[in-house]
Coordinates of C-alpha atoms and ligand atoms in Angstrom, one line a residue:
Chain A
M1 CA 0.7 -4.3 14.7
Q2 CA 4.2 -3.5 15.6
E3 CA 5.2 -0.5 17.7
I4 CA 5.7 2.7 15.9
S5 CA 7.6 5.6 17.4
V6 CA 6.3 8.8 16.1
T7 CA 7.6 11.2 18.7
S8 CA 11.3 10.6 18.2
K9 CA 11.4 11.4 14.5
K10 CA 10.1 14.1 12.3
Q11 CA 8.8 11.6 9.7
P12 CA 6.8 8.7 11.2
R13 CA 7.8 5.3 10.1
H14 CA 5.3 3.3 8.0
P15 CA 4.7 -0.2 9.5
L16 CA 6.2 -1.8 6.4
D17 CA 9.3 0.4 6.2
D18 CA 11.5 -2.3 7.6
L19 CA 10.8 -4.4 4.5
I20 CA 11.2 -1.6 2.0
R21 CA 14.4 0.0 0.6
T22 CA 13.1 3.4 1.7
D23 CA 15.9 5.3 0.0
R24 CA 14.3 4.3 -3.3
I25 CA 10.8 5.5 -2.3
P26 CA 8.8 7.1 -3.9
H27 CA 8.9 4.2 -6.4
I28 CA 8.6 4.6 -10.2
W29 CA 5.0 3.4 -10.4
C30 CA 2.5 5.9 -11.8
P31 CA -0.1 7.7 -9.7
G32 CA -3.0 5.3 -9.3
C33 CA -1.1 2.3 -10.4
G34 CA -2.2 -0.8 -8.4
I35 CA 1.2 -2.5 -8.4
G36 CA 2.2 -0.6 -5.2
T37 CA -0.9 -1.9 -3.4
V38 CA -0.2 -5.5 -4.4
F39 CA 3.4 -5.1 -3.4
S40 CA 2.4 -3.7 0.0
S41 CA 0.0 -6.6 0.5
C42 CA 2.8 -9.0 -0.4
L43 CA 5.1 -7.4 2.2
A44 CA 2.3 -7.5 4.8
A45 CA 1.8 -11.2 4.1
L46 CA 5.5 -11.9 4.4
K47 CA 5.4 -10.4 7.9
E48 CA 2.2 -12.1 8.8
S49 CA 3.3 -15.6 7.7
G50 CA 6.1 -15.8 10.2
I51 CA 8.4 -17.5 7.7
D52 CA 12.1 -16.8 8.2
L53 CA 12.7 -13.7 6.1
K54 CA 16.5 -14.2 6.2
K55 CA 15.8 -17.3 4.1
T56 CA 13.3 -15.6 1.8
V57 CA 14.0 -14.4 -1.7
M58 CA 12.0 -12.3 -4.1
V59 CA 12.5 -12.8 -7.8
S60 CA 11.0 -10.6 -10.5
G61 CA 11.2 -10.5 -14.3
I62 CA 11.0 -7.4 -16.5
G63 CA 8.1 -4.9 -16.6
C64 CA 6.7 -2.4 -14.2
S65 CA 5.6 -5.2 -11.9
G66 CA 9.0 -6.6 -12.1
R67 CA 10.5 -3.6 -10.4
A68 CA 9.2 -4.9 -7.1
A69 CA 12.4 -6.9 -6.5
G70 CA 14.3 -3.7 -6.4
Y71 CA 12.2 -2.2 -3.6
V72 CA 12.0 -5.2 -1.1
K73 CA 14.6 -5.2 1.6
L74 CA 15.2 -8.9 1.3
D75 CA 17.6 -10.9 -0.9
S76 CA 16.0 -10.2 -4.3
F77 CA 16.8 -10.7 -8.0
H78 CA 15.6 -8.7 -11.0
T79 CA 16.1 -11.2 -13.8
T80 CA 15.7 -11.1 -17.6
H81 CA 12.3 -10.9 -19.2
G82 CA 10.2 -14.0 -18.7
R83 CA 12.9 -15.8 -16.7
A84 CA 11.8 -15.1 -13.1
I85 CA 10.5 -18.7 -12.7
P86 CA 13.5 -20.6 -14.1
F87 CA 15.8 -18.4 -12.1
A88 CA 13.7 -19.1 -9.0
T89 CA 13.8 -22.8 -9.8
G90 CA 17.6 -22.7 -9.9
L91 CA 17.7 -20.9 -6.5
K92 CA 15.3 -23.4 -4.9
L93 CA 17.2 -26.4 -6.2
A94 CA 20.6 -25.0 -5.2
N95 CA 19.3 -24.1 -1.7
P96 CA 16.1 -26.0 -0.9
E97 CA 15.9 -24.1 2.5
L98 CA 14.9 -20.9 0.7
N99 CA 11.3 -19.6 0.6
I100 CA 10.8 -18.3 -2.9
V101 CA 8.4 -15.6 -4.0
V102 CA 8.1 -14.7 -7.6
F103 CA 6.5 -11.3 -8.1
S104 CA 6.0 -10.3 -11.7
G105 CA 3.6 -9.1 -14.5
D106 CA 1.2 -10.9 -16.7
G107 CA 3.3 -10.3 -19.8
D108 CA 6.4 -11.5 -18.1
L109 CA 4.9 -14.6 -16.6
F110 CA 2.4 -15.6 -19.3
A111 CA 3.6 -14.3 -22.7
I112 CA 7.4 -14.5 -22.9
G113 CA 7.6 -16.7 -19.8
G114 CA 4.5 -18.8 -20.3
N115 CA 6.3 -22.0 -20.9
H116 CA 8.4 -21.7 -17.7
F117 CA 5.2 -21.2 -15.8
I118 CA 3.5 -24.3 -17.0
H119 CA 6.5 -26.5 -16.4
A120 CA 7.2 -25.2 -12.9
A121 CA 3.6 -25.9 -12.0
R122 CA 3.8 -29.3 -13.6
R123 CA 6.8 -30.2 -11.5
N124 CA 5.2 -28.7 -8.4
M125 CA 8.3 -26.5 -7.7
D126 CA 7.9 -25.2 -4.2
M127 CA 7.4 -21.4 -4.7
T128 CA 4.7 -18.7 -4.5
V129 CA 4.0 -16.9 -7.8
I130 CA 2.2 -13.6 -7.6
C131 CA 1.1 -12.2 -10.9
V132 CA 0.0 -8.6 -11.2
N133 CA -2.5 -8.7 -14.0
N134 CA -2.9 -5.2 -15.4
L135 CA -4.2 -6.6 -18.7
N136 CA -1.4 -5.2 -20.8
Y137 CA 2.3 -4.6 -21.2
G138 CA 2.5 -1.5 -19.0
M139 CA 6.1 -0.8 -19.1
T140 CA 6.6 -0.7 -22.9
G141 CA 3.6 1.5 -23.6
G142 CA 0.5 -0.6 -23.4
Q143 CA 0.7 -3.3 -26.0
V144 CA -1.8 -6.1 -26.2
A145 CA -1.0 -9.0 -23.8
A146 CA -2.1 -12.6 -23.5
T147 CA -4.5 -11.4 -20.8
T148 CA -6.0 -8.3 -22.6
P149 CA -9.8 -8.8 -22.7
Y150 CA -11.5 -9.5 -26.0
M151 CA -12.2 -6.2 -27.8
A152 CA -10.2 -4.1 -25.3
K153 CA -8.0 -1.3 -26.9
S154 CA -4.3 -1.3 -26.7
T155 CA -1.5 0.4 -28.7
T156 CA -1.3 -2.6 -30.9
T157 CA -5.1 -3.3 -31.1
P158 CA -6.4 0.2 -31.6
A159 CA -9.8 -1.0 -32.8
G160 CA -10.2 -3.7 -30.2
N161 CA -8.4 -7.0 -29.3
P162 CA -9.4 -9.8 -31.6
E163 CA -7.8 -12.4 -29.4
T164 CA -9.2 -14.6 -26.6
P165 CA -7.2 -14.0 -23.4
F166 CA -5.9 -16.7 -21.1
N167 CA -7.9 -17.8 -18.1
L168 CA -4.9 -17.8 -15.7
P169 CA -6.3 -19.9 -12.8
L170 CA -7.4 -22.6 -15.3
M171 CA -3.9 -22.6 -16.8
A172 CA -2.3 -22.9 -13.4
Y173 CA -4.6 -25.7 -12.3
A174 CA -4.4 -27.6 -15.5
S175 CA -0.6 -27.4 -15.3
G176 CA -0.4 -28.8 -11.8
A177 CA -0.4 -25.9 -9.3
T178 CA -1.5 -27.0 -5.8
Y179 CA -2.8 -23.6 -4.7
V180 CA -4.6 -21.2 -7.0
A181 CA -6.4 -17.9 -6.1
R182 CA -7.5 -14.7 -7.7
W183 CA -8.2 -11.3 -6.1
T184 CA -8.1 -7.7 -7.1
M185 CA -5.9 -5.0 -5.4
L186 CA -9.1 -3.6 -3.9
H187 CA -9.7 -6.9 -2.0
T188 CA -6.5 -6.2 -0.1
R189 CA -7.3 -8.1 3.0
D190 CA -8.3 -11.3 1.2
L191 CA -5.3 -10.9 -1.0
T192 CA -2.9 -10.6 2.0
D193 CA -4.6 -13.7 3.7
S194 CA -4.2 -15.6 0.4
I195 CA -0.5 -14.7 0.0
T196 CA 0.1 -15.6 3.6
E197 CA -1.6 -19.0 3.1
A198 CA 0.4 -19.6 -0.1
L199 CA 3.7 -18.7 1.6
C200 CA 3.1 -21.2 4.3
K201 CA 2.1 -24.0 1.9
K202 CA 4.6 -26.2 0.2
G203 CA 4.3 -26.7 -3.6
F204 CA 3.6 -24.4 -6.5
S205 CA 1.2 -21.7 -5.4
F206 CA -0.3 -19.1 -7.8
I207 CA -2.2 -15.9 -7.1
E208 CA -3.5 -13.7 -9.8
V209 CA -4.2 -10.1 -8.8
L210 CA -6.1 -7.8 -11.0
S211 CA -4.6 -4.3 -10.8
P212 CA -5.2 -1.1 -12.7
C213 CA -2.7 0.4 -15.1
P214 CA -4.4 3.8 -15.6
V215 CA -1.7 5.2 -17.7
N216 CA -1.5 2.6 -20.5
Y217 CA -4.6 0.5 -20.2
G218 CA -7.1 2.7 -18.5
R219 CA -6.5 5.7 -20.7
R220 CA -7.2 3.8 -23.9
N221 CA -10.2 2.1 -22.5
K222 CA -11.8 5.2 -21.0
Q223 CA -11.2 4.1 -17.4
K224 CA -9.9 6.5 -14.9
P225 CA -8.1 4.9 -11.9
L226 CA -11.1 5.1 -9.6
D227 CA -13.4 3.7 -12.4
M228 CA -11.3 0.6 -12.5
L229 CA -11.6 0.2 -8.7
K230 CA -15.3 0.7 -8.9
L231 CA -15.5 -1.9 -11.6
Y232 CA -13.7 -4.4 -9.3
Q233 CA -16.1 -3.5 -6.5
E234 CA -19.2 -3.9 -8.7
K235 CA -18.2 -6.9 -10.7
A236 CA -16.5 -9.0 -8.1
I237 CA -18.2 -12.3 -7.3
I238 CA -16.4 -14.1 -4.5
K239 CA -16.8 -17.8 -5.0
N240 CA -14.3 -20.1 -3.4
H241 CA -13.7 -23.5 -5.0
A242 CA -15.3 -22.3 -8.3
D243 CA -14.7 -24.5 -11.3
P244 CA -11.4 -23.2 -12.9
S245 CA -12.9 -23.6 -16.4
K246 CA -15.5 -21.0 -15.5
L247 CA -13.0 -18.2 -14.6
D248 CA -12.7 -16.3 -17.8
I249 CA -12.4 -12.6 -17.1
D250 CA -15.5 -10.9 -18.4
F251 CA -16.3 -7.5 -17.0
E252 CA -19.8 -7.6 -18.4
K253 CA -20.8 -10.8 -16.6
G254 CA -18.7 -10.3 -13.4
I255 CA -15.3 -11.4 -12.3
I256 CA -15.0 -14.5 -10.1
L257 CA -12.5 -14.1 -7.2
G258 CA -11.5 -16.5 -4.4
K259 CA -9.4 -19.4 -3.6
F260 CA -10.1 -22.1 -6.2
I261 CA -7.5 -24.8 -5.6
D262 CA -5.8 -26.0 -2.4
L263 CA -4.5 -29.5 -2.5
D264 CA -1.4 -31.4 -1.7
R265 CA 0.9 -33.5 -3.9
P266 CA 4.7 -34.2 -3.6
T267 CA 7.0 -31.4 -4.7
F268 CA 9.7 -31.8 -7.3
I269 CA 12.4 -31.8 -4.6
E270 CA 10.6 -34.5 -2.7
H271 CA 10.5 -36.7 -5.7
Y272 CA 14.1 -35.9 -6.7
D273 CA 15.5 -36.5 -3.3
K274 CA 13.8 -39.9 -3.0
I275 CA 15.3 -41.0 -6.3
Y276 CA 18.6 -39.3 -6.5
R277 CA 19.5 -38.0 -3.1
P278 CA 18.3 -40.5 -0.6
S279 CA 21.0 -39.5 1.8
R280 CA 19.7 -35.9 2.0
L281 CA 16.2 -37.2 2.6
Q282 CA 17.7 -39.1 5.6
E283 CA 19.4 -35.9 6.8
N284 CA 16.1 -34.0 6.5
V285 CA 14.2 -36.7 8.4
S286 CA 16.8 -36.8 11.2
G287 CA 16.8 -33.0 11.2
L288 CA 13.1 -33.0 11.7
N289 CA 13.3 -35.6 14.5
S290 CA 16.1 -33.8 16.4
Chain B
M1 CA -20.4 7.4 15.8
E2 CA -23.9 7.3 14.3
F3 CA -26.0 4.1 14.5
W4 CA -29.0 3.2 12.5
R5 CA -30.1 1.1 15.4
V6 CA -28.1 1.1 18.7
P7 CA -26.9 -2.5 19.3
L8 CA -28.4 -4.1 22.4
D9 CA -25.0 -4.8 23.9
A10 CA -23.8 -1.3 23.1
D11 CA -22.6 -0.6 26.6
T12 CA -20.1 -3.5 26.5
I13 CA -18.7 -2.8 23.0
Q14 CA -15.7 -0.6 22.6
V15 CA -15.1 1.2 19.3
S16 CA -11.4 1.4 18.3
R17 CA -10.1 4.9 17.7
G18 CA -7.2 5.6 15.3
I19 CA -4.7 8.3 14.7
V20 CA -3.8 8.7 11.0
H21 CA -0.2 9.5 10.0
I22 CA 0.5 10.8 6.5
L23 CA 3.9 10.8 4.9
E24 CA 3.0 13.6 2.6
D25 CA 6.1 13.5 0.3
R26 CA 5.5 9.9 -0.6
C27 CA 1.9 10.6 -1.8
K28 CA 1.0 10.7 -5.5
G29 CA -2.5 12.0 -5.0
C30 CA -4.4 8.9 -6.3
G31 CA -7.2 9.5 -3.8
Y32 CA -7.8 5.8 -3.1
C33 CA -7.5 6.3 0.7
I34 CA -10.0 9.2 0.5
E35 CA -12.5 7.4 -1.6
Y36 CA -12.4 4.1 0.4
C37 CA -12.2 5.4 4.0
P38 CA -15.4 3.9 5.5
K39 CA -15.7 6.9 7.8
Q40 CA -15.0 9.7 5.2
A41 CA -12.3 11.0 7.5
L42 CA -10.0 12.1 4.8
E43 CA -10.0 14.8 2.1
F44 CA -7.5 16.2 -0.4
S45 CA -5.3 18.8 1.1
T46 CA -5.2 22.2 -0.7
N47 CA -1.4 22.1 -0.1
F48 CA 1.1 20.6 -2.6
N49 CA 3.7 18.1 -1.6
Q50 CA 7.3 18.2 -2.8
K51 CA 6.4 16.5 -6.1
G52 CA 3.3 18.7 -6.7
Y53 CA 0.6 16.3 -5.6
H54 CA -2.2 17.1 -3.2
P55 CA -1.8 14.6 -0.3
P56 CA -4.8 13.7 1.9
V57 CA -5.5 15.5 5.1
V58 CA -7.6 14.2 8.0
I59 CA -10.7 16.3 8.2
K60 CA -12.6 14.2 10.9
P61 CA -9.9 12.8 13.2
E62 CA -12.6 11.8 15.7
E63 CA -14.2 9.5 13.1
C64 CA -11.2 7.3 12.4
V65 CA -11.9 3.7 13.7
N66 CA -8.3 2.5 13.0
C67 CA -9.5 0.1 10.3
H68 CA -6.2 0.5 8.4
Y69 CA -7.9 0.4 5.1
C70 CA -6.2 3.7 4.0
E71 CA -2.9 2.1 4.9
I72 CA -3.4 -1.2 3.0
I73 CA -4.9 0.4 -0.2
C74 CA -2.3 3.1 -0.5
P75 CA 0.2 2.1 -3.3
E76 CA 2.8 4.5 -1.9
F77 CA 3.3 3.5 1.7
A78 CA 2.2 7.1 2.4
I79 CA -0.5 6.7 5.0
F80 CA -1.1 4.5 8.1
S81 CA -3.2 4.5 11.2
V82 CA -2.2 3.5 14.8
E83 CA -4.5 2.7 17.6
S84 CA -5.4 5.7 19.8
L85 CA -5.2 5.0 23.5
Q86 CA -8.5 6.7 23.9
T87 CA -11.3 4.3 22.9
T88 CA -14.7 5.7 22.8
E89 CA -17.5 3.5 24.2
V90 CA -20.6 3.2 22.2
E91 CA -22.4 4.4 25.3
Q92 CA -21.1 7.9 24.6
A93 CA -22.4 7.7 21.0
R94 CA -25.9 7.3 22.2
T95 CA -26.0 10.8 23.6
Ligands
TPP301 C1 13.7 -10.2 -24.2 C2 12.9 -9.0 -24.1 N1 11.8 -8.8 -24.9 C3 11.1 -7.7 -24.8 C4 11.4 -6.8 -23.8 C5 10.5 -5.5 -23.7 N2 9.6 -5.6 -22.5 C6 9.9 -5.0 -21.4 S1 8.7 -5.1 -20.2 C7 7.7 -5.9 -21.3 C8 6.3 -6.4 -21.0 C9 6.0 -6.3 -19.6 O1 4.6 -6.6 -19.3 P1 4.2 -7.2 -18.0 O2 5.0 -8.3 -17.6 O3 2.7 -7.4 -18.0 O4 4.5 -6.0 -16.9 P2 3.8 -4.6 -16.6 O5 4.8 -3.6 -17.1 O6 2.5 -4.6 -17.3 O7 3.7 -4.6 -15.1 C10 8.3 -6.1 -22.6 C11 7.7 -6.8 -23.7 C12 12.5 -7.0 -22.9 N3 12.8 -6.2 -22.0 N4 13.2 -8.1 -23.1
SF4_302 S1 2.7 2.1 -16.9 FE1 0.9 1.2 -16.0 S2 1.7 -0.6 -14.9 FE2 3.4 0.7 -15.4 S3 3.7 2.0 -13.5 FE3 2.4 3.1 -14.9 S4 0.3 2.6 -14.4 FE4 1.6 1.1 -13.5
SF4_303 S1 -7.9 3.9 9.4 FE1 -9.9 3.5 8.4 S2 -11.3 5.0 9.4 FE2 -9.2 5.7 9.8 S3 -8.7 7.1 8.2 FE3 -7.9 5.1 7.6 S4 -9.5 4.3 6.3 FE4 -10.5 5.9 7.5
SF4_304 S1 -3.7 6.4 -1.3 FE1 -1.7 7.0 -0.8 S2 -0.9 7.9 -2.6 FE2 -3.1 7.8 -2.9 S3 -3.8 9.8 -2.1 FE3 -3.9 8.4 -0.4 S4 -1.9 8.7 0.6 FE4 -1.7 9.6 -1.4
MG305 MG1 1.2 -6.3 -17.4

């Protein structure tokens, strides 16, 4: 913990205030919305990881979750809908020294942006992707998403969702991600540890975080904010290294959380440098040796 | 602190103590900190903040063990704990 001077100021400084654009707080997220907790955990992990924050960039797409980029006191980009990952890919390729964090919603990353996700994972682009999965399109009023559970109610599925949702960790693993984990916003300490680990790891890391959207999802599914948290508490089964194909979200059976995948394979930039920029590879090697 | 069974090494264990700070005007009254404080040290205040929400208030300051859970669950950066210099030895709790 850092030092906090409470005596000198009327308002005490929150330990994360140095990473927040405090002039924009309170943020726009609704009372009981979990995005703020996930964001807070991400900031704590950024601190904890010890990575150079001057060389760290946060990229978000569009949606309530996508607003995070506007609150972090780092270089950050609020991109167009679904395009956080390709934008982040461009940043990384133009300046491979950067640490890239993509923080966005389930709709942004897996509906409109789904194709970008699978290709960045396939290429093993070196970035950390944090997906706030609130099971719907929160910002636009609670439409069905690619993650909405079967039979759940939304504005566009008033009698229940007839679709099968994605199993996000399976998709990440099958596409080539080298780090895959899932937590809920209630499992804040595990979540922070996981984000810290992912930030320090090279390659494509993916963390799914279940988080309540009481206003648009909870209200239509008879779940008050605290009900949702209690559900996370009751239904969570922590099972590290679980088989990714068994990770469908089913609130009846229980939700499996944990770190599922942690492996190493060359990143896109490593392959690219070897083939097209051998001189840079040389520079990097000599840089490492010096 | 109450114990169901006093640990054998109780006289060597020190329990952390915390002081809770609340930034009332950031709070949106979700109650997560109150619900999940392991020591039930918090309660809703009867006062309203600037935006019309009831922020938490510390009702049992002596119970806070500086676990920071209120701080990390709060979506609003509105509450945090710091270590109190005064740590209470379990020994005292026996009495
Ligand atoms: C090209 C384009 N299509 C549609 C929209 C409308 N739109 C804004 S946010 C959003 C969905 C956001 O859902 P998600 O990423 O899950 O974020 P949440 O609000 O749930 O955090 C949509 C469809 C848009 N802004 N741009
Ligand atoms: S609409 Fe839902 S996701 Fe968006 S801020 Fe409100 S509670 Fe959060
Ligand atoms: S630090 Fe822990 S014990 Fe103290 S008020 Fe917060 S949640 Fe309760
Ligand atoms: S968790 Fe934060 S926003 Fe919610 S009641 Fe506590 S202080 Fe207020
Ligand atoms: Mg969403």
